[in-house]
Short mmCIF file of C-alpha atoms and ligand atoms in Angstrom, two decimals:
data_model
loop_
_atom_site.label_atom_id
_atom_site.label_comp_id
_atom_site.label_asym_id
_atom_site.label_seq_id
_atom_site.Cartn_x
_atom_site.Cartn_y
_atom_site.Cartn_z
CA MET W 1101 -12.04 -22.17 -9.36
CA ILE W 1102 -13.51 -18.92 -8.16
CA ARG W 1103 -13.66 -15.87 -10.05
CA VAL W 1104 -12.58 -12.70 -9.06
CA LEU W 1105 -12.57 -9.14 -10.28
CA SER W 1106 -9.78 -7.06 -7.39
CA VAL W 1107 -11.24 -3.31 -8.82
CA ALA W 1108 -8.14 -0.52 -8.11
CA SER W 1109 -6.90 2.94 -8.78
CA GLU W 1110 -3.09 1.64 -8.56
CA CYS W 1111 -1.42 -1.54 -9.32
CA VAL W 1112 2.60 -2.75 -10.05
CA PRO W 1113 3.80 -2.50 -12.43
CA LEU W 1114 1.81 -0.41 -14.45
CA VAL W 1115 1.38 2.64 -11.60
CA LYS W 1116 2.44 2.96 -8.24
CA THR W 1117 1.89 5.32 -5.73
CA GLY W 1118 2.64 3.60 -3.10
CA GLY W 1119 2.70 -0.01 -0.81
CA LEU W 1120 -1.67 -0.20 -2.86
CA ALA W 1121 -0.35 -1.29 -5.66
CA ASP W 1122 2.91 -3.45 -5.27
CA VAL W 1123 -0.80 -5.06 -3.36
CA VAL W 1124 -2.99 -4.94 -5.96
CA GLY W 1125 0.15 -5.96 -8.24
CA ALA W 1126 1.18 -9.33 -6.67
CA LEU W 1127 -2.70 -10.79 -5.63
CA PRO W 1128 -3.55 -12.57 -8.86
CA ALA W 1129 -0.49 -14.48 -8.90
CA ALA W 1130 -0.10 -15.33 -4.97
CA LEU W 1131 -4.26 -16.05 -5.81
CA ALA W 1132 -3.54 -18.38 -8.62
CA ALA W 1133 -2.11 -21.08 -6.52
CA GLU W 1134 -4.98 -21.46 -3.98
CA GLY W 1135 -7.89 -21.99 -6.84
CA VAL W 1136 -8.95 -18.57 -7.35
CA GLU W 1137 -8.81 -16.59 -10.67
CA MET W 1138 -8.43 -12.86 -10.19
CA ARG W 1139 -9.10 -10.27 -13.17
CA VAL W 1140 -7.83 -6.21 -11.71
CA LEU W 1141 -9.81 -3.53 -13.15
CA LEU W 1142 -8.01 -0.16 -13.80
CA PRO W 1143 -8.70 3.71 -14.64
CA GLY W 1144 -7.27 4.08 -18.22
CA TYR W 1145 -4.48 6.20 -17.59
CA ARG W 1146 -2.29 6.80 -20.45
CA PRO W 1147 0.39 4.61 -18.94
CA VAL W 1148 -2.14 1.93 -18.42
CA LEU W 1149 -3.62 2.73 -21.67
CA ALA W 1150 0.75 2.00 -23.23
CA ALA W 1151 1.46 -0.73 -21.77
CA LEU W 1152 -1.71 -2.48 -23.16
CA PRO W 1153 -1.25 -1.68 -26.53
CA LYS W 1154 -3.38 -5.19 -27.69
CA ALA W 1155 -5.99 -4.77 -25.39
CA GLU W 1156 -8.96 -5.44 -27.49
CA PRO W 1157 -12.78 -3.58 -26.09
CA VAL W 1158 -15.63 -5.91 -25.24
CA TRP W 1159 -18.13 -3.48 -23.78
CA GLN W 1160 -18.51 0.43 -24.76
CA ALA W 1161 -20.79 3.42 -24.25
CA ASP W 1162 -21.72 6.76 -25.05
CA ASP W 1163 -21.81 8.73 -22.78
CA LEU W 1164 -20.65 6.88 -18.76
CA PHE W 1165 -20.24 10.50 -16.78
CA GLY W 1166 -19.44 12.98 -19.99
CA GLY W 1167 -17.74 11.03 -21.67
CA PRO W 1168 -17.55 8.57 -23.85
CA VAL W 1169 -16.50 5.26 -22.50
CA ARG W 1170 -14.46 1.80 -23.66
CA LEU W 1171 -13.74 -1.45 -21.51
CA LEU W 1172 -10.44 -2.57 -22.56
CA GLN W 1173 -9.79 -6.26 -21.78
CA GLY W 1174 -5.39 -7.33 -22.34
CA ALA W 1175 -2.44 -8.93 -20.52
CA THR W 1176 0.88 -8.01 -18.86
CA ALA W 1177 3.63 -9.02 -16.36
CA GLY W 1178 1.08 -11.78 -16.50
CA LEU W 1179 -2.05 -9.76 -15.29
CA SER W 1180 -5.08 -10.34 -16.93
CA LEU W 1181 -6.56 -6.94 -16.77
CA PHE W 1182 -9.90 -4.80 -17.25
CA VAL W 1183 -9.23 -1.48 -18.28
CA LEU W 1184 -11.84 1.49 -17.73
CA ASP W 1185 -10.68 3.63 -21.21
CA ALA W 1186 -12.25 7.14 -20.50
CA PRO W 1187 -10.29 9.86 -22.12
CA HIS W 1188 -12.82 13.05 -20.45
CA LEU W 1189 -11.70 10.90 -16.95
CA TYR W 1190 -8.06 9.91 -17.22
CA ASP W 1191 -6.12 10.77 -20.24
CA ARG W 1192 -3.97 13.55 -19.24
CA PRO W 1193 -1.14 14.48 -17.46
CA GLY W 1194 -0.02 13.67 -14.37
CA GLY W 1195 -0.34 11.57 -11.39
CA PRO W 1196 -3.75 9.17 -10.95
CA TYR W 1197 -5.12 11.94 -7.60
CA LEU W 1198 -2.78 14.40 -8.52
CA ASP W 1199 -2.39 17.21 -11.54
CA GLU W 1200 1.22 17.89 -12.25
CA ALA W 1201 0.98 20.81 -8.90
CA GLY W 1202 0.23 18.23 -6.88
CA GLN W 1203 -2.96 19.15 -6.89
CA ASP W 1204 -5.92 16.77 -6.44
CA TRP W 1205 -8.03 16.10 -10.34
CA PRO W 1206 -11.21 18.19 -9.01
CA ASP W 1207 -13.00 15.65 -10.34
CA ASN W 1208 -11.66 12.42 -9.02
CA ASP W 1209 -14.92 11.63 -7.96
CA MET W 1210 -15.79 11.32 -10.79
CA ARG W 1211 -12.41 10.03 -12.00
CA PHE W 1212 -13.33 7.03 -9.02
CA ALA W 1213 -17.27 6.31 -9.29
CA ALA W 1214 -16.71 5.59 -13.63
CA LEU W 1215 -14.19 2.26 -12.15
CA SER W 1216 -16.16 1.67 -8.98
CA TRP W 1217 -19.68 2.18 -11.25
CA MET W 1218 -17.69 0.20 -14.28
CA ALA W 1219 -16.85 -3.23 -11.32
CA ALA W 1220 -20.52 -3.62 -10.58
CA ARG W 1221 -21.19 -3.72 -14.02
CA ILE W 1222 -19.57 -5.98 -15.01
CA GLY W 1223 -20.43 -8.07 -11.79
CA VAL W 1224 -23.30 -7.85 -13.37
CA GLU W 1225 -23.38 -8.34 -17.10
CA GLY W 1226 -19.78 -9.64 -17.15
CA ALA W 1227 -17.27 -8.48 -19.51
CA GLY W 1228 -17.39 -10.76 -22.47
CA GLU W 1229 -16.95 -14.56 -21.90
CA TRP W 1230 -16.15 -14.01 -18.35
CA ARG W 1231 -17.70 -12.90 -15.04
CA PRO W 1232 -17.02 -13.14 -12.12
CA ASP W 1233 -18.62 -14.48 -8.29
CA LEU W 1234 -17.37 -11.88 -6.30
CA VAL W 1235 -15.87 -8.60 -6.45
CA HIS W 1236 -12.53 -7.21 -4.40
CA CYS W 1237 -12.97 -3.17 -3.62
CA HIS W 1238 -9.51 -1.30 -2.68
CA ASP W 1239 -9.95 1.53 -0.83
CA TRP W 1240 -12.49 4.08 -1.61
CA GLN W 1241 -10.97 4.46 -4.65
CA ALA W 1242 -13.37 0.93 -5.66
CA GLY W 1243 -15.70 1.77 -2.25
CA LEU W 1244 -19.02 2.68 -4.39
CA ALA W 1245 -18.87 -0.85 -6.27
CA PRO W 1246 -20.66 -2.84 -3.58
CA ILE W 1247 -23.47 0.09 -3.60
CA TYR W 1248 -23.83 -0.01 -7.31
CA LEU W 1249 -24.18 -3.70 -7.24
CA LYS W 1250 -26.87 -3.09 -5.22
CA ALA W 1251 -28.28 -0.28 -7.24
CA ARG W 1252 -29.07 -2.83 -10.38
CA GLY W 1253 -30.71 -5.09 -7.15
CA VAL W 1254 -27.53 -7.58 -6.84
CA ASP W 1255 -26.04 -8.30 -4.16
CA LEU W 1256 -22.82 -10.01 -5.64
CA PRO W 1257 -20.08 -11.23 -2.56
CA SER W 1258 -18.27 -8.04 -2.24
CA VAL W 1259 -14.80 -7.50 -0.16
CA MET W 1260 -13.44 -4.49 0.97
CA THR W 1261 -9.68 -4.31 1.04
CA VAL W 1262 -8.69 -1.27 4.19
CA HIS W 1263 -5.12 0.12 2.81
CA ASN W 1264 -5.13 3.25 4.33
CA MET W 1265 -8.07 4.16 6.30
CA ALA W 1266 -6.43 8.37 6.56
CA PHE W 1267 -7.95 8.34 3.01
CA ARG W 1268 -12.09 8.98 2.98
CA GLY W 1269 -12.75 10.03 -0.47
CA LEU W 1270 -14.96 12.04 1.32
CA ILE W 1271 -17.69 13.68 -1.56
CA PRO W 1272 -19.89 16.51 -1.75
CA PRO W 1273 -23.93 15.38 -1.17
CA ASP W 1274 -24.75 17.39 -3.95
CA ARG W 1275 -23.32 14.90 -6.32
CA LEU W 1276 -25.54 12.33 -5.54
CA ALA W 1277 -27.50 11.88 -8.73
CA ALA W 1278 -24.09 13.31 -10.78
CA LEU W 1279 -22.38 9.72 -10.13
CA ALA W 1280 -26.31 8.25 -10.25
CA LEU W 1281 -26.07 6.97 -6.80
CA PRO W 1282 -29.26 6.34 -4.44
CA GLY W 1283 -31.23 8.53 -2.80
CA TRP W 1284 -31.73 5.53 -0.04
CA ALA W 1285 -27.91 5.00 0.66
CA PHE W 1286 -26.66 8.69 1.29
CA GLN W 1287 -28.25 7.98 5.32
CA PRO W 1288 -25.54 7.51 8.64
CA ASP W 1289 -25.81 4.28 8.59
CA GLY W 1290 -24.93 4.08 4.79
CA MET W 1291 -22.84 6.48 2.95
CA GLU W 1292 -23.11 9.82 4.55
CA PHE W 1293 -19.90 10.84 7.45
CA TYR W 1294 -21.05 14.08 8.73
CA GLY W 1295 -23.02 15.14 5.56
CA GLN W 1296 -20.50 14.20 2.78
CA ILE W 1297 -20.45 10.94 0.85
CA SER W 1298 -17.92 8.86 1.78
CA ALA W 1299 -16.46 6.18 -0.97
CA LEU W 1300 -14.86 4.35 1.99
CA LYS W 1301 -17.99 4.20 4.61
CA ALA W 1302 -19.48 2.63 1.11
CA GLY W 1303 -17.14 0.04 0.92
CA LEU W 1304 -17.52 -1.06 5.09
CA VAL W 1305 -21.32 -0.54 5.00
CA TYR W 1306 -22.38 -2.91 2.36
CA GLY W 1307 -18.99 -4.97 1.36
CA TRP W 1308 -19.61 -8.27 2.22
CA LYS W 1309 -16.36 -8.42 3.96
CA VAL W 1310 -14.22 -5.93 5.02
CA THR W 1311 -10.08 -6.43 5.40
CA THR W 1312 -7.90 -3.96 6.46
CA VAL W 1313 -3.97 -5.62 6.15
CA SER W 1314 -2.63 -6.51 9.45
CA PRO W 1315 -4.43 -8.16 12.29
CA THR W 1316 -2.76 -4.61 14.95
CA TYR W 1317 -4.63 -2.38 12.30
CA ALA W 1318 -7.65 -4.14 12.29
CA ARG W 1319 -7.82 -3.99 16.44
CA GLU W 1320 -6.75 -0.21 16.03
CA LEU W 1321 -9.29 1.10 13.90
CA THR W 1322 -11.89 -0.11 16.31
CA GLY W 1323 -10.64 2.68 18.84
CA PRO W 1324 -10.85 6.31 17.86
CA ASP W 1325 -6.86 7.08 17.51
CA PHE W 1326 -6.67 4.98 14.73
CA GLY W 1327 -10.36 4.68 13.27
CA ALA W 1328 -10.29 8.14 11.50
CA GLY W 1329 -13.81 8.72 12.47
CA PHE W 1330 -15.44 4.69 10.89
CA ASP W 1331 -14.00 3.38 14.44
CA GLY W 1332 -17.32 2.81 15.15
CA VAL W 1333 -18.92 1.07 11.71
CA ILE W 1334 -16.21 -1.33 12.27
CA ARG W 1335 -17.00 -1.95 15.92
CA ALA W 1336 -20.01 -2.48 13.83
CA ARG W 1337 -19.10 -5.01 11.92
CA GLY W 1338 -17.75 -6.79 14.25
CA ALA W 1339 -16.46 -10.16 13.20
CA ASP W 1340 -17.38 -9.00 9.47
CA VAL W 1341 -13.92 -7.63 9.63
CA SER W 1342 -9.96 -9.15 9.54
CA GLY W 1343 -6.62 -8.15 9.30
CA ILE W 1344 -4.57 -10.65 6.61
CA LEU W 1345 -1.04 -9.56 6.72
CA ASN W 1346 0.31 -8.33 3.12
CA GLY W 1347 3.30 -9.92 1.32
CA ILE W 1348 6.43 -8.85 -0.52
CA ASP W 1349 7.38 -10.21 -4.27
CA GLU W 1350 9.79 -12.21 -3.34
CA ALA W 1351 11.42 -12.69 -7.00
CA MET W 1352 11.42 -8.67 -7.71
CA TRP W 1353 13.01 -8.81 -3.51
CA ASN W 1354 15.45 -11.11 -3.69
CA PRO W 1355 18.77 -10.05 -2.69
CA ALA W 1356 20.68 -12.55 -4.69
CA THR W 1357 18.69 -12.29 -7.83
CA ASP W 1358 17.93 -8.20 -7.48
CA PRO W 1359 18.91 -6.81 -11.18
CA HIS W 1360 19.25 -3.99 -8.64
CA ILE W 1361 22.35 -4.49 -7.97
CA SER W 1362 25.13 -6.52 -7.56
CA PRO W 1363 23.85 -9.90 -6.64
CA TYR W 1364 24.41 -11.44 -2.68
CA LYS W 1365 23.75 -13.89 -0.01
CA ALA W 1366 23.32 -11.66 3.01
CA PRO W 1367 24.12 -10.90 5.97
CA ARG W 1368 27.51 -11.96 4.54
CA GLY W 1369 27.68 -10.25 1.38
CA LYS W 1370 26.45 -6.75 2.38
CA ALA W 1371 29.65 -5.60 1.64
CA LYS W 1372 29.93 -5.03 -1.38
CA ALA W 1373 26.05 -2.90 -1.63
CA ARG W 1374 26.52 -1.28 1.93
CA ALA W 1375 30.05 -0.16 0.37
CA ALA W 1376 28.38 0.35 -3.26
CA LEU W 1377 25.35 2.85 -1.49
CA ILE W 1378 28.07 4.29 0.85
CA GLY W 1379 30.36 5.62 -2.24
CA GLU W 1380 26.64 6.74 -4.35
CA MET W 1381 25.69 8.76 -1.59
CA GLY W 1382 29.03 10.34 -1.01
CA LEU W 1383 28.31 9.58 3.19
CA PRO W 1384 31.89 9.64 5.65
CA GLU W 1385 32.75 6.34 7.48
CA GLY W 1386 32.02 5.38 10.64
CA ASP W 1387 31.67 3.02 12.62
CA GLY W 1388 27.99 3.12 13.40
CA PRO W 1389 24.93 1.29 11.90
CA LEU W 1390 24.31 3.16 7.67
CA CYS W 1391 20.56 3.62 8.53
CA VAL W 1392 17.89 3.60 5.75
CA VAL W 1393 14.79 5.70 4.82
CA VAL W 1394 12.59 4.85 2.10
CA SER W 1395 9.21 6.46 2.50
CA ARG W 1396 6.57 8.88 1.41
CA LEU W 1397 7.63 12.22 3.22
CA SER W 1398 3.54 12.97 5.24
CA GLU W 1399 2.23 12.99 8.46
CA GLN W 1400 2.03 9.53 8.41
CA LYS W 1401 5.55 8.65 8.60
CA GLY W 1402 6.17 10.42 11.69
CA LEU W 1403 9.63 11.13 9.56
CA ASP W 1404 9.65 14.51 11.26
CA LEU W 1405 10.48 12.59 14.78
CA LEU W 1406 13.65 11.40 12.98
CA LEU W 1407 15.14 14.82 12.25
CA GLU W 1408 14.93 15.73 15.66
CA ALA W 1409 16.70 11.86 16.95
CA LEU W 1410 18.70 11.62 14.02
CA PRO W 1411 21.58 13.65 16.06
CA ARG W 1412 21.97 10.86 18.68
CA LEU W 1413 22.45 7.80 15.98
CA ILE W 1414 24.94 10.54 13.94
CA ALA W 1415 26.66 11.71 17.70
CA ARG W 1416 27.25 7.51 17.42
CA GLY W 1417 29.19 6.75 14.28
CA GLY W 1418 25.76 5.98 12.36
CA ARG W 1419 24.91 7.76 9.51
CA LEU W 1420 21.56 7.91 7.58
CA ALA W 1421 20.29 7.42 3.62
CA MET W 1422 17.35 8.81 2.78
CA LEU W 1423 15.24 8.68 -0.09
CA GLY W 1424 11.93 10.42 -0.20
CA SER W 1425 8.82 12.33 -1.62
CA GLY W 1426 6.11 14.02 -0.73
CA ASP W 1427 4.95 16.80 1.75
CA PRO W 1428 7.40 19.84 0.08
CA VAL W 1429 7.62 20.83 3.85
CA LEU W 1430 9.33 18.22 4.86
CA GLU W 1431 10.92 18.04 1.51
CA THR W 1432 12.79 21.42 2.62
CA ALA W 1433 13.51 19.74 5.80
CA TRP W 1434 14.79 16.58 4.71
CA ARG W 1435 17.12 19.14 2.47
CA ASP W 1436 18.69 21.66 4.92
CA ALA W 1437 19.34 18.78 7.83
CA ALA W 1438 21.55 16.43 5.06
CA GLU W 1439 22.62 20.41 4.55
CA ALA W 1440 23.71 20.90 8.52
CA LEU W 1441 24.76 17.08 9.84
CA PRO W 1442 27.55 15.06 7.80
CA GLY W 1443 26.60 11.83 8.22
CA VAL W 1444 23.45 12.62 6.53
CA ALA W 1445 22.15 12.05 2.58
CA VAL W 1446 18.80 12.91 0.54
CA ARG W 1447 17.48 12.46 -2.34
CA ILE W 1448 14.40 13.41 -2.55
CA GLY W 1449 12.35 11.48 -5.93
CA TYR W 1450 10.61 8.50 -6.50
CA ASP W 1451 13.45 6.23 -7.89
CA GLU W 1452 12.64 2.70 -7.62
CA ALA W 1453 15.96 1.31 -8.86
CA LEU W 1454 17.84 3.57 -5.67
CA SER W 1455 15.09 1.79 -3.25
CA HIS W 1456 16.50 -1.41 -4.01
CA ARG W 1457 20.20 -0.44 -3.39
CA MET W 1458 19.25 1.31 -0.47
CA ILE W 1459 17.23 -1.40 0.84
CA ALA W 1460 20.90 -3.89 -0.43
CA GLY W 1461 23.10 -1.59 1.07
CA GLY W 1462 21.36 -0.14 4.55
CA ASP W 1463 22.43 -2.22 8.10
CA ALA W 1464 19.18 -0.76 9.27
CA ILE W 1465 15.79 0.20 7.30
CA LEU W 1466 14.21 2.95 9.71
CA VAL W 1467 10.06 2.98 10.06
CA PRO W 1468 9.14 5.55 12.73
CA SER W 1469 5.49 5.57 11.62
CA ARG W 1470 2.60 7.42 13.29
CA PHE W 1471 0.53 4.78 12.29
CA GLU W 1472 0.68 1.79 9.59
CA PRO W 1473 -1.95 0.01 7.33
CA CYS W 1474 0.68 -3.05 6.95
CA GLY W 1475 4.05 -1.69 6.15
CA LEU W 1476 6.39 -3.29 3.55
CA THR W 1477 9.32 -1.48 3.49
CA GLN W 1478 10.76 -3.36 6.41
CA LEU W 1479 9.46 -6.45 5.15
CA TYR W 1480 11.97 -5.93 2.21
CA GLY W 1481 14.47 -5.54 5.28
CA LEU W 1482 14.24 -8.58 6.48
CA ARG W 1483 14.50 -10.55 3.61
CA TYR W 1484 18.04 -8.14 2.64
CA GLY W 1485 19.62 -8.12 6.27
CA THR W 1486 18.55 -4.83 6.75
CA VAL W 1487 17.54 -4.91 10.38
CA PRO W 1488 14.02 -3.00 10.82
CA VAL W 1489 13.70 0.10 13.50
CA VAL W 1490 9.93 0.44 13.34
CA ALA W 1491 7.05 1.46 15.26
CA ARG W 1492 5.35 -0.15 17.42
CA THR W 1493 2.17 -0.15 15.28
CA GLY W 1494 -0.01 -1.29 12.54
CA GLY W 1495 1.58 -3.97 10.50
CA LEU W 1496 4.84 -2.79 11.87
CA ALA W 1497 4.20 -4.76 14.82
CA ASP W 1498 2.78 -7.18 13.64
CA THR W 1499 6.66 -7.95 11.37
CA VAL W 1500 9.10 -7.37 13.29
CA ILE W 1501 9.79 -9.63 16.85
CA ASP W 1502 11.74 -6.30 19.31
CA ALA W 1503 15.09 -7.69 20.15
CA ASN W 1504 14.18 -7.51 24.05
CA PRO W 1505 16.17 -9.92 26.50
CA ALA W 1506 13.87 -12.61 26.26
CA ALA W 1507 13.85 -12.70 22.05
CA LEU W 1508 17.61 -11.97 21.55
CA ALA W 1509 17.93 -14.62 25.06
CA ALA W 1510 15.19 -16.74 22.61
CA GLY W 1511 17.61 -16.22 18.99
CA VAL W 1512 14.25 -14.72 17.70
CA ALA W 1513 14.84 -10.92 17.55
CA THR W 1514 14.48 -9.93 14.61
CA GLY W 1515 14.37 -5.62 14.70
CA VAL W 1516 14.20 -2.86 16.81
CA GLN W 1517 10.99 -1.70 17.64
CA PHE W 1518 9.57 1.78 19.87
CA ALA W 1519 6.61 3.03 21.47
CA PRO W 1520 5.07 5.44 21.93
CA VAL W 1521 6.16 6.98 18.96
CA THR W 1522 7.40 9.64 19.41
CA ALA W 1523 11.32 11.59 18.87
CA GLY W 1524 11.83 10.78 22.53
CA ALA W 1525 11.06 7.16 21.98
CA LEU W 1526 13.20 6.73 18.17
CA ALA W 1527 15.84 8.25 19.42
CA THR W 1528 16.28 5.68 22.51
CA ALA W 1529 15.89 3.03 20.02
CA LEU W 1530 18.46 4.60 18.03
CA ASP W 1531 21.01 4.62 20.57
CA ARG W 1532 19.39 -0.09 21.26
CA LEU W 1533 20.19 -0.59 17.04
CA CYS W 1534 23.56 1.04 17.83
CA ASP W 1535 23.77 -1.05 20.95
CA LEU W 1536 23.44 -4.04 18.74
CA HIS W 1537 25.14 -3.32 15.78
CA ALA W 1538 28.85 -2.70 18.16
CA ASP W 1539 27.92 -6.26 19.12
CA PRO W 1540 29.40 -8.25 15.54
CA ALA W 1541 27.59 -11.84 16.46
CA THR W 1542 24.62 -10.46 18.36
CA PHE W 1543 23.17 -8.06 14.85
CA GLN W 1544 24.72 -11.24 12.66
CA LYS W 1545 21.97 -13.12 14.28
CA ILE W 1546 19.26 -10.88 14.26
CA GLN W 1547 20.11 -10.08 10.46
CA ARG W 1548 19.64 -13.37 9.96
CA ASN W 1549 16.54 -14.75 11.76
CA GLY W 1550 14.77 -11.41 9.80
CA MET W 1551 16.45 -13.17 6.77
CA ARG W 1552 13.99 -16.23 7.32
CA ALA W 1553 10.93 -14.97 8.54
CA PRO W 1554 8.25 -15.56 6.14
CA VAL W 1555 7.29 -12.59 4.12
CA GLY W 1556 5.93 -14.18 1.61
CA TRP W 1557 2.08 -13.87 0.09
CA GLY W 1558 2.03 -17.94 1.12
CA VAL W 1559 0.02 -17.14 4.54
CA SER W 1560 -2.27 -14.71 3.44
CA ALA W 1561 -2.83 -16.01 -0.13
CA ALA W 1562 -4.50 -18.54 1.49
CA ALA W 1563 -6.49 -16.73 4.58
CA TYR W 1564 -7.96 -13.71 0.93
CA ALA W 1565 -8.76 -17.34 -0.58
CA ALA W 1566 -10.84 -18.90 2.53
CA LEU W 1567 -12.38 -15.69 2.54
CA TYR W 1568 -13.69 -15.70 -0.97
CA ARG W 1569 -15.25 -19.57 -0.81
CA GLU W 1570 -16.58 -17.92 2.78
CA ILE W 1571 -18.82 -15.86 0.55
CA ALA W 1572 -18.84 -16.61 -2.82
CA ARG W 1573 -22.42 -18.82 -4.66
CA PRO W 1574 -20.91 -22.28 -5.04
CA ARG W 1575 -21.41 -22.22 -9.22
P1 ADP J 2428 2.23 3.15 1.71
O1 ADP J 2428 1.50 2.71 0.91
O2 ADP J 2428 1.54 4.12 2.78
O3 ADP J 2428 3.14 4.33 1.04
P2 ADP J 2428 4.11 1.04 2.82
O4 ADP J 2428 5.63 0.98 3.06
O5 ADP J 2428 3.13 -0.06 2.04
O6 ADP J 2428 4.02 3.09 2.63
O7 ADP J 2428 4.29 1.09 0.85
C1 ADP J 2428 5.67 2.31 -0.39
C2 ADP J 2428 6.35 1.38 -0.79
O8 ADP J 2428 6.20 2.42 -1.44
C3 ADP J 2428 7.01 0.10 -1.01
O9 ADP J 2428 7.09 -0.31 -2.35
C4 ADP J 2428 8.23 1.06 -0.93
O10 ADP J 2428 9.40 0.74 -1.34
C5 ADP J 2428 7.95 2.28 -2.55
N1 ADP J 2428 8.75 3.75 -2.15
C6 ADP J 2428 8.12 4.95 -1.33
N2 ADP J 2428 8.34 5.87 -1.43
C7 ADP J 2428 9.98 5.04 -2.37
C8 ADP J 2428 10.39 6.39 -3.10
N3 ADP J 2428 10.25 7.64 -2.88
N4 ADP J 2428 10.99 6.14 -4.03
C9 ADP J 2428 10.88 4.42 -5.15
N5 ADP J 2428 9.94 4.32 -4.47
C10 ADP J 2428 9.01 3.85 -2.51
#
């Protein structure tokens, strides 16, 4: 039995802004089957505390970074949790990273340094009766934990997982003392990044192993285009870096039992979900494929390219339903597109239930990301018989088999890939989708292949467990 403390800033079902939360929430159950006992350390945001009314304090201090804190221990939704209750850092409205006006909280450095500091303390001294053999840090919010461990003179094994290299966790250098960070780490071979502190780099340099969420993204990170300035660090870590694909929660995302839709067996039973979605979205009937998008609206996701390519889809009788939120410029552009183009329906916002209805009802799901560490919505699409059309990058490249002539002849295609990630190549991919969709036998074969593709945690949970075993000290 290996005991792992997983440290993250979000976790399904308590707090979520993206795929990180899905992964952190799914890993404990997936790893239990591999002989790993995983507990999750989260910040005590309001919704997290509200979900754990019976949590018990296991440690407290009068002052951590400017206020009293308690470490609570509790359980909910099958998760064993530690929660850092620090009202001066987390008891506020808004989201985990942004205030109600959409601005970064000005003290984010301290909020997540405190989380990492707490992880290191649990690593060294334990919490209650429990002490981890290994700390698993997710993204920059947990990246400082390996440094705090070293600063305590304990080099506990650690894994740093990068869910998105674009979030560097930059902190001005004059915060070093306020965050109780050791001066020795502030150097180019340590956590310094062009004169700033980078909490992400701290994890990349001092984590015993570094993983990211797909093999292709792991390779891409060794080059300047995707490395966000850390490609040298990644290259220097060599074989310590690996890519382990994300899985999906197959209980939550199952078309035969999904409580958000009237359950069906794809591809045949899909017709009802499709008709319901067309009705709900007020879309016109048409011969072409009904495409869906569920996404954050950010530069990364390439949805500006989709706006350019859309007329091609509509001209071929296709339709598009888009659910997303984020960048206000993109939100406006999408609202305008819905006004201008019949066949385009847009919902701006974050809506879990609607996301299920859309992925269930679509013929195809579009993911034209400029980069994509793993991506989850294409995996949901595969499971629901909703054919993914994806950019050939990161995890998208690893999880979708392009319907090229060889794959079609071999009967293994599961979707459409396109490269380079341009509006032109995307428009061509949408053309190909329309061609495939116009041939029902071929399209159904692709849907069936996708539904059979492994999208769960089995293989990846075993890969994490093997990595833990490689570095954890035997008890
Ligand atoms: P990222 O983490 O970069 O946002 P992923 O594809 O890894 O991308 O994960 C996104 C997760 O968030 C998926 O579970 C997706 O269904 C969900 N999601 C994104 N936008 C929305 C939205 N507007 N409404 C509901 N769920 C959303």
